[in-house]
Each structure stands twice: as structure tokens, then as C-alpha cells.
CSV table of C-alpha atoms in Angstrom, one decimal:
chain,number,residue,atom,x,y,z
L,298,UNK,CA,64.3,-109.3,-274.8
L,299,UNK,CA,64.2,-112.0,-272.4
L,300,UNK,CA,61.7,-112.2,-269.7
L,301,UNK,CA,61.8,-114.6,-266.8
L,302,UNK,CA,58.8,-116.2,-265.5
L,303,UNK,CA,58.7,-117.0,-261.9
L,304,UNK,CA,57.8,-120.6,-261.5
L,305,UNK,CA,55.7,-121.2,-258.5
L,306,UNK,CA,57.2,-124.5,-257.2
L,307,UNK,CA,55.9,-126.1,-254.1
L,308,UNK,CA,58.6,-126.6,-251.5
L,309,UNK,CA,58.6,-130.0,-249.7
L,310,UNK,CA,57.4,-129.6,-246.1
L,311,UNK,CA,54.9,-130.9,-243.6
L,312,UNK,CA,51.5,-129.6,-243.6
L,313,UNK,CA,49.8,-128.7,-240.4
L,314,UNK,CA,47.7,-131.8,-240.3
L,315,UNK,CA,50.7,-134.1,-240.9
L,316,UNK,CA,52.6,-132.3,-238.2
L,317,UNK,CA,49.7,-132.7,-235.7
L,318,UNK,CA,49.4,-136.4,-236.5
L,319,UNK,CA,53.1,-137.1,-236.1
L,320,UNK,CA,53.3,-135.2,-232.8
L,321,UNK,CA,50.3,-137.2,-231.5
L,322,UNK,CA,51.8,-140.5,-232.5
L,323,UNK,CA,55.2,-139.5,-231.0
L,324,UNK,CA,53.5,-138.5,-227.8
L,325,UNK,CA,51.8,-141.8,-227.5
L,326,UNK,CA,55.1,-143.6,-228.1
L,327,UNK,CA,56.9,-141.4,-225.5
L,328,UNK,CA,54.1,-142.0,-223.0
L,329,UNK,CA,54.4,-145.8,-223.5
L,330,UNK,CA,58.2,-145.7,-223.1
L,331,UNK,CA,58.0,-143.5,-219.9
L,332,UNK,CA,55.3,-145.6,-218.3
L,333,UNK,CA,57.4,-148.8,-219.0
L,334,UNK,CA,60.5,-147.1,-217.5
L,335,UNK,CA,58.6,-146.1,-214.4
L,336,UNK,CA,57.1,-149.6,-214.0
L,337,UNK,CA,60.5,-151.2,-214.2
L,338,UNK,CA,62.0,-148.7,-211.8
L,339,UNK,CA,59.3,-149.3,-209.3
L,340,UNK,CA,59.6,-153.1,-209.6
L,341,UNK,CA,63.4,-152.8,-209.1
L,342,UNK,CA,63.0,-150.7,-206.0
L,343,UNK,CA,60.3,-153.1,-204.7
L,344,UNK,CA,62.6,-156.1,-205.3
L,345,UNK,CA,65.5,-154.4,-203.6
L,346,UNK,CA,63.3,-153.5,-200.6
L,347,UNK,CA,62.0,-157.0,-200.3
L,348,UNK,CA,65.5,-158.4,-200.4
L,349,UNK,CA,66.6,-156.0,-197.7
L,350,UNK,CA,63.6,-156.9,-195.5
L,351,UNK,CA,64.4,-160.6,-195.9
L,352,UNK,CA,68.1,-160.1,-195.1
L,353,UNK,CA,67.3,-158.0,-191.9
L,354,UNK,CA,64.8,-160.6,-190.8
L,355,UNK,CA,67.2,-163.5,-191.2
L,356,UNK,CA,69.9,-161.6,-189.3
L,357,UNK,CA,67.5,-160.8,-186.5
L,358,UNK,CA,66.3,-164.4,-186.3
L,359,UNK,CA,69.9,-165.7,-186.2
L,360,UNK,CA,70.9,-163.3,-183.5
L,361,UNK,CA,67.7,-163.9,-181.4
L,362,UNK,CA,68.0,-167.7,-181.8
L,363,UNK,CA,71.7,-167.7,-180.7
L,364,UNK,CA,70.9,-165.5,-177.7
L,365,UNK,CA,67.9,-167.4,-176.5
L,366,UNK,CA,69.6,-170.8,-176.8
L,367,UNK,CA,72.5,-169.6,-174.7
L,368,UNK,CA,70.4,-168.1,-171.9
L,369,UNK,CA,69.9,-169.7,-168.5
L,370,UNK,CA,66.2,-169.0,-168.1
L,371,UNK,CA,63.4,-166.6,-168.8
L,372,UNK,CA,63.4,-163.8,-166.2
L,373,UNK,CA,60.2,-161.9,-167.1
L,374,UNK,CA,57.8,-161.1,-169.9
L,375,UNK,CA,55.6,-158.0,-170.1
L,376,UNK,CA,53.3,-156.6,-172.7
L,377,UNK,CA,51.2,-153.4,-172.8
L,378,UNK,CA,49.7,-151.2,-175.5
L,379,UNK,CA,53.1,-149.8,-176.6
L,380,UNK,CA,55.8,-152.3,-175.8
L,381,UNK,CA,56.5,-156.0,-175.5
L,382,UNK,CA,59.5,-156.9,-173.3
L,383,UNK,CA,61.2,-160.2,-172.9
L,384,UNK,CA,64.0,-160.5,-170.3
L,385,UNK,CA,66.3,-163.5,-170.3
L,386,UNK,CA,69.0,-164.3,-167.7
L,387,UNK,CA,72.5,-165.0,-168.9
L,388,UNK,CA,75.5,-166.1,-167.0
L,389,UNK,CA,76.8,-162.5,-166.8
L,390,UNK,CA,73.8,-160.3,-167.1
L,391,UNK,CA,70.3,-159.9,-168.5
L,392,UNK,CA,69.4,-159.8,-172.1
L,393,UNK,CA,66.2,-157.9,-173.0
L,394,UNK,CA,64.3,-158.0,-176.3
L,395,UNK,CA,62.1,-154.9,-176.5
L,396,UNK,CA,59.5,-154.3,-179.2
L,397,UNK,CA,58.3,-150.7,-179.4
L,398,UNK,CA,55.0,-150.5,-181.3
L,399,UNK,CA,54.9,-146.8,-182.1
L,400,UNK,CA,58.4,-146.8,-183.6
L,401,UNK,CA,58.0,-150.3,-185.1
L,402,UNK,CA,61.4,-151.4,-183.8
L,403,UNK,CA,62.7,-154.5,-182.1
L,404,UNK,CA,65.8,-153.7,-180.0
L,405,UNK,CA,68.2,-156.1,-178.3
L,406,UNK,CA,69.6,-154.7,-175.0
L,407,UNK,CA,72.5,-156.5,-173.3
L,408,UNK,CA,74.2,-154.7,-170.5
L,409,UNK,CA,74.8,-151.2,-171.8
L,410,UNK,CA,74.7,-152.1,-175.5
L,411,UNK,CA,71.5,-151.5,-177.4
L,412,UNK,CA,71.2,-152.8,-181.0
L,413,UNK,CA,68.2,-152.4,-183.3
L,414,UNK,CA,67.4,-155.8,-184.8
L,415,UNK,CA,64.3,-154.9,-186.8
L,416,UNK,CA,62.9,-151.7,-188.2
L,417,UNK,CA,59.5,-151.2,-189.9
L,418,UNK,CA,58.1,-154.2,-188.0
L,419,UNK,CA,54.3,-154.0,-188.1
L,420,UNK,CA,53.6,-156.7,-185.6
L,421,UNK,CA,55.6,-158.9,-183.3
L,422,UNK,CA,54.4,-161.6,-180.9
L,423,UNK,CA,56.0,-163.8,-178.3
L,424,UNK,CA,54.4,-167.0,-177.0
L,425,UNK,CA,55.9,-168.9,-174.1
L,426,UNK,CA,55.6,-172.7,-173.6
L,427,UNK,CA,56.5,-175.2,-171.0
L,428,UNK,CA,59.2,-177.8,-171.2
L,429,UNK,CA,57.2,-181.0,-171.6
L,430,UNK,CA,55.3,-181.7,-174.9
L,431,UNK,CA,51.7,-182.7,-174.8
L,432,UNK,CA,51.2,-186.4,-174.9
L,433,UNK,CA,50.2,-188.0,-178.2
L,434,UNK,CA,51.2,-185.0,-180.2
L,435,UNK,CA,54.3,-183.8,-182.1
L,436,UNK,CA,55.9,-180.4,-181.4
L,437,UNK,CA,53.0,-179.1,-179.3
L,438,UNK,CA,53.7,-177.7,-175.9
L,439,UNK,CA,51.4,-176.4,-173.2
L,440,UNK,CA,51.5,-172.7,-172.6
L,441,UNK,CA,53.6,-171.4,-169.8
L,442,UNK,CA,51.3,-169.3,-167.6
L,443,UNK,CA,52.8,-169.1,-164.2
L,444,UNK,CA,56.3,-169.2,-162.6
L,445,UNK,CA,57.9,-168.5,-166.0
L,446,UNK,CA,61.4,-168.8,-164.7
L,447,UNK,CA,61.0,-172.5,-164.0
L,448,UNK,CA,58.4,-173.6,-166.5
L,449,UNK,CA,59.3,-171.8,-169.7
L,450,UNK,CA,61.4,-173.9,-172.0
L,451,UNK,CA,60.3,-172.8,-175.5
L,452,UNK,CA,59.8,-169.3,-176.9
L,453,UNK,CA,57.8,-168.9,-180.1
L,454,UNK,CA,58.0,-165.6,-181.9
L,455,UNK,CA,56.6,-164.2,-185.1
L,456,UNK,CA,56.7,-160.9,-186.9
L,457,UNK,CA,55.7,-159.1,-190.1
L,458,UNK,CA,57.8,-156.3,-191.5
L,459,UNK,CA,56.8,-153.9,-194.4
L,460,UNK,CA,58.2,-150.8,-196.1
L,461,UNK,CA,56.7,-147.9,-198.0
L,462,UNK,CA,57.6,-147.0,-201.5
L,463,UNK,CA,56.5,-143.5,-202.7
L,464,UNK,CA,54.2,-143.2,-199.7
L,465,UNK,CA,52.4,-146.6,-200.3
L,466,UNK,CA,53.0,-149.8,-198.4
L,467,UNK,CA,54.3,-152.0,-201.2
L,468,UNK,CA,56.5,-154.7,-199.7
L,469,UNK,CA,55.2,-156.9,-196.9
L,470,UNK,CA,57.5,-159.7,-195.9
L,471,UNK,CA,56.0,-163.0,-195.3
L,472,UNK,CA,55.5,-163.9,-191.6
L,473,UNK,CA,58.6,-165.0,-189.9
L,474,UNK,CA,58.0,-167.6,-187.2
L,475,UNK,CA,60.4,-169.6,-185.1
L,476,UNK,CA,60.2,-171.8,-182.0
L,477,UNK,CA,63.4,-171.6,-180.0
L,478,UNK,CA,64.3,-173.8,-177.1
L,479,UNK,CA,66.3,-172.6,-174.1
L,480,UNK,CA,69.0,-175.2,-173.9
L,481,UNK,CA,70.3,-174.6,-170.4
L,482,UNK,CA,66.8,-174.7,-168.9
């Protein structure tokens, strides 16, 4: 008679401790991969926003420079808590540059056409200067304070734009500043 003996062989498998250690190590690796991915995604979005801000500022500066150089004279300038308005006389109408602080927009109004030049503009300033430079200096002009239509020859403007990414202000464009001379004045 033949009897069989059951051989108690160990089957190859992970023990509970080995499984816990491998899951912990895998979780750390996955966390590192995910955080790297999110960092690069945020950096890419930030770079794209900065490029978009710079492009919008350049286009706005080109448009404003072209418009101011072609104007006949400054018509009026007004500033209050919510808006800054600069009106310029052209040969066939009035051009207005209007900055609305609450909406953070710079708008160009010519006749019945209204065009938004800048959005997300945190601050914008205009400074008006006279036509004759100060003696003994380079590129310094006295401020135009009265009778702007006849004395204002140079308009200096500066602005700062920024955007929010995921609710936080991440991109702030460097200050854009320009001095523009009214050619026909």
C-alpha cells in the first residue's frame, strides 16, 4: 500500500510587511512624480501668461504711440478715484484714452469705436510735460500745469499689469514706461 504524504511547501508571495514597505515606497515615488508634474504645469502656465501680458502691453504701447504722435493737441485730462481720461484732438474727431480702475481696463475710444487695449492693468499713470526741455539737462521737461492745449507737447505714461493663476497673483509684468511727443503740436 502506498500512502502519499502531503508536503507542506511554501508558496512564493509577499508577506504583509513586504507589501506595506513596497506600497509606502511606491507612494513616495508617485508623490514626487505628481508634484514635479504640477510644478512644471504651473511654470508653463505662468510663462504663457507672462508672454501674453508682454504681447498685450507691446500692442497697446504701439497703438497709443501711433495715436498720440498723430494728434493735433491735447484737449483735456481728468483724473478721479475711479477713472483717468486723456482726450486728444485729431483732424477728424477726438480720441480718448480711458482707464477704469475698478475693471482694470484701458480703453481707446475714437468716434463710436471703443477698443480695450489693456486688461488686468493694476495701475496706469499719465504725466504731461511742456514743449521746451529744461536748460542744462537731457530729456527733462517741465510739467504742463495750465493751458494744456497749448503747452503740452510730451505725454509720459506708465502701467503695470498682472494676472492670477489658481486664485493667486503670479505674473506681474515689469513696468511699461514711454515718453511720447505730439508731433503736430
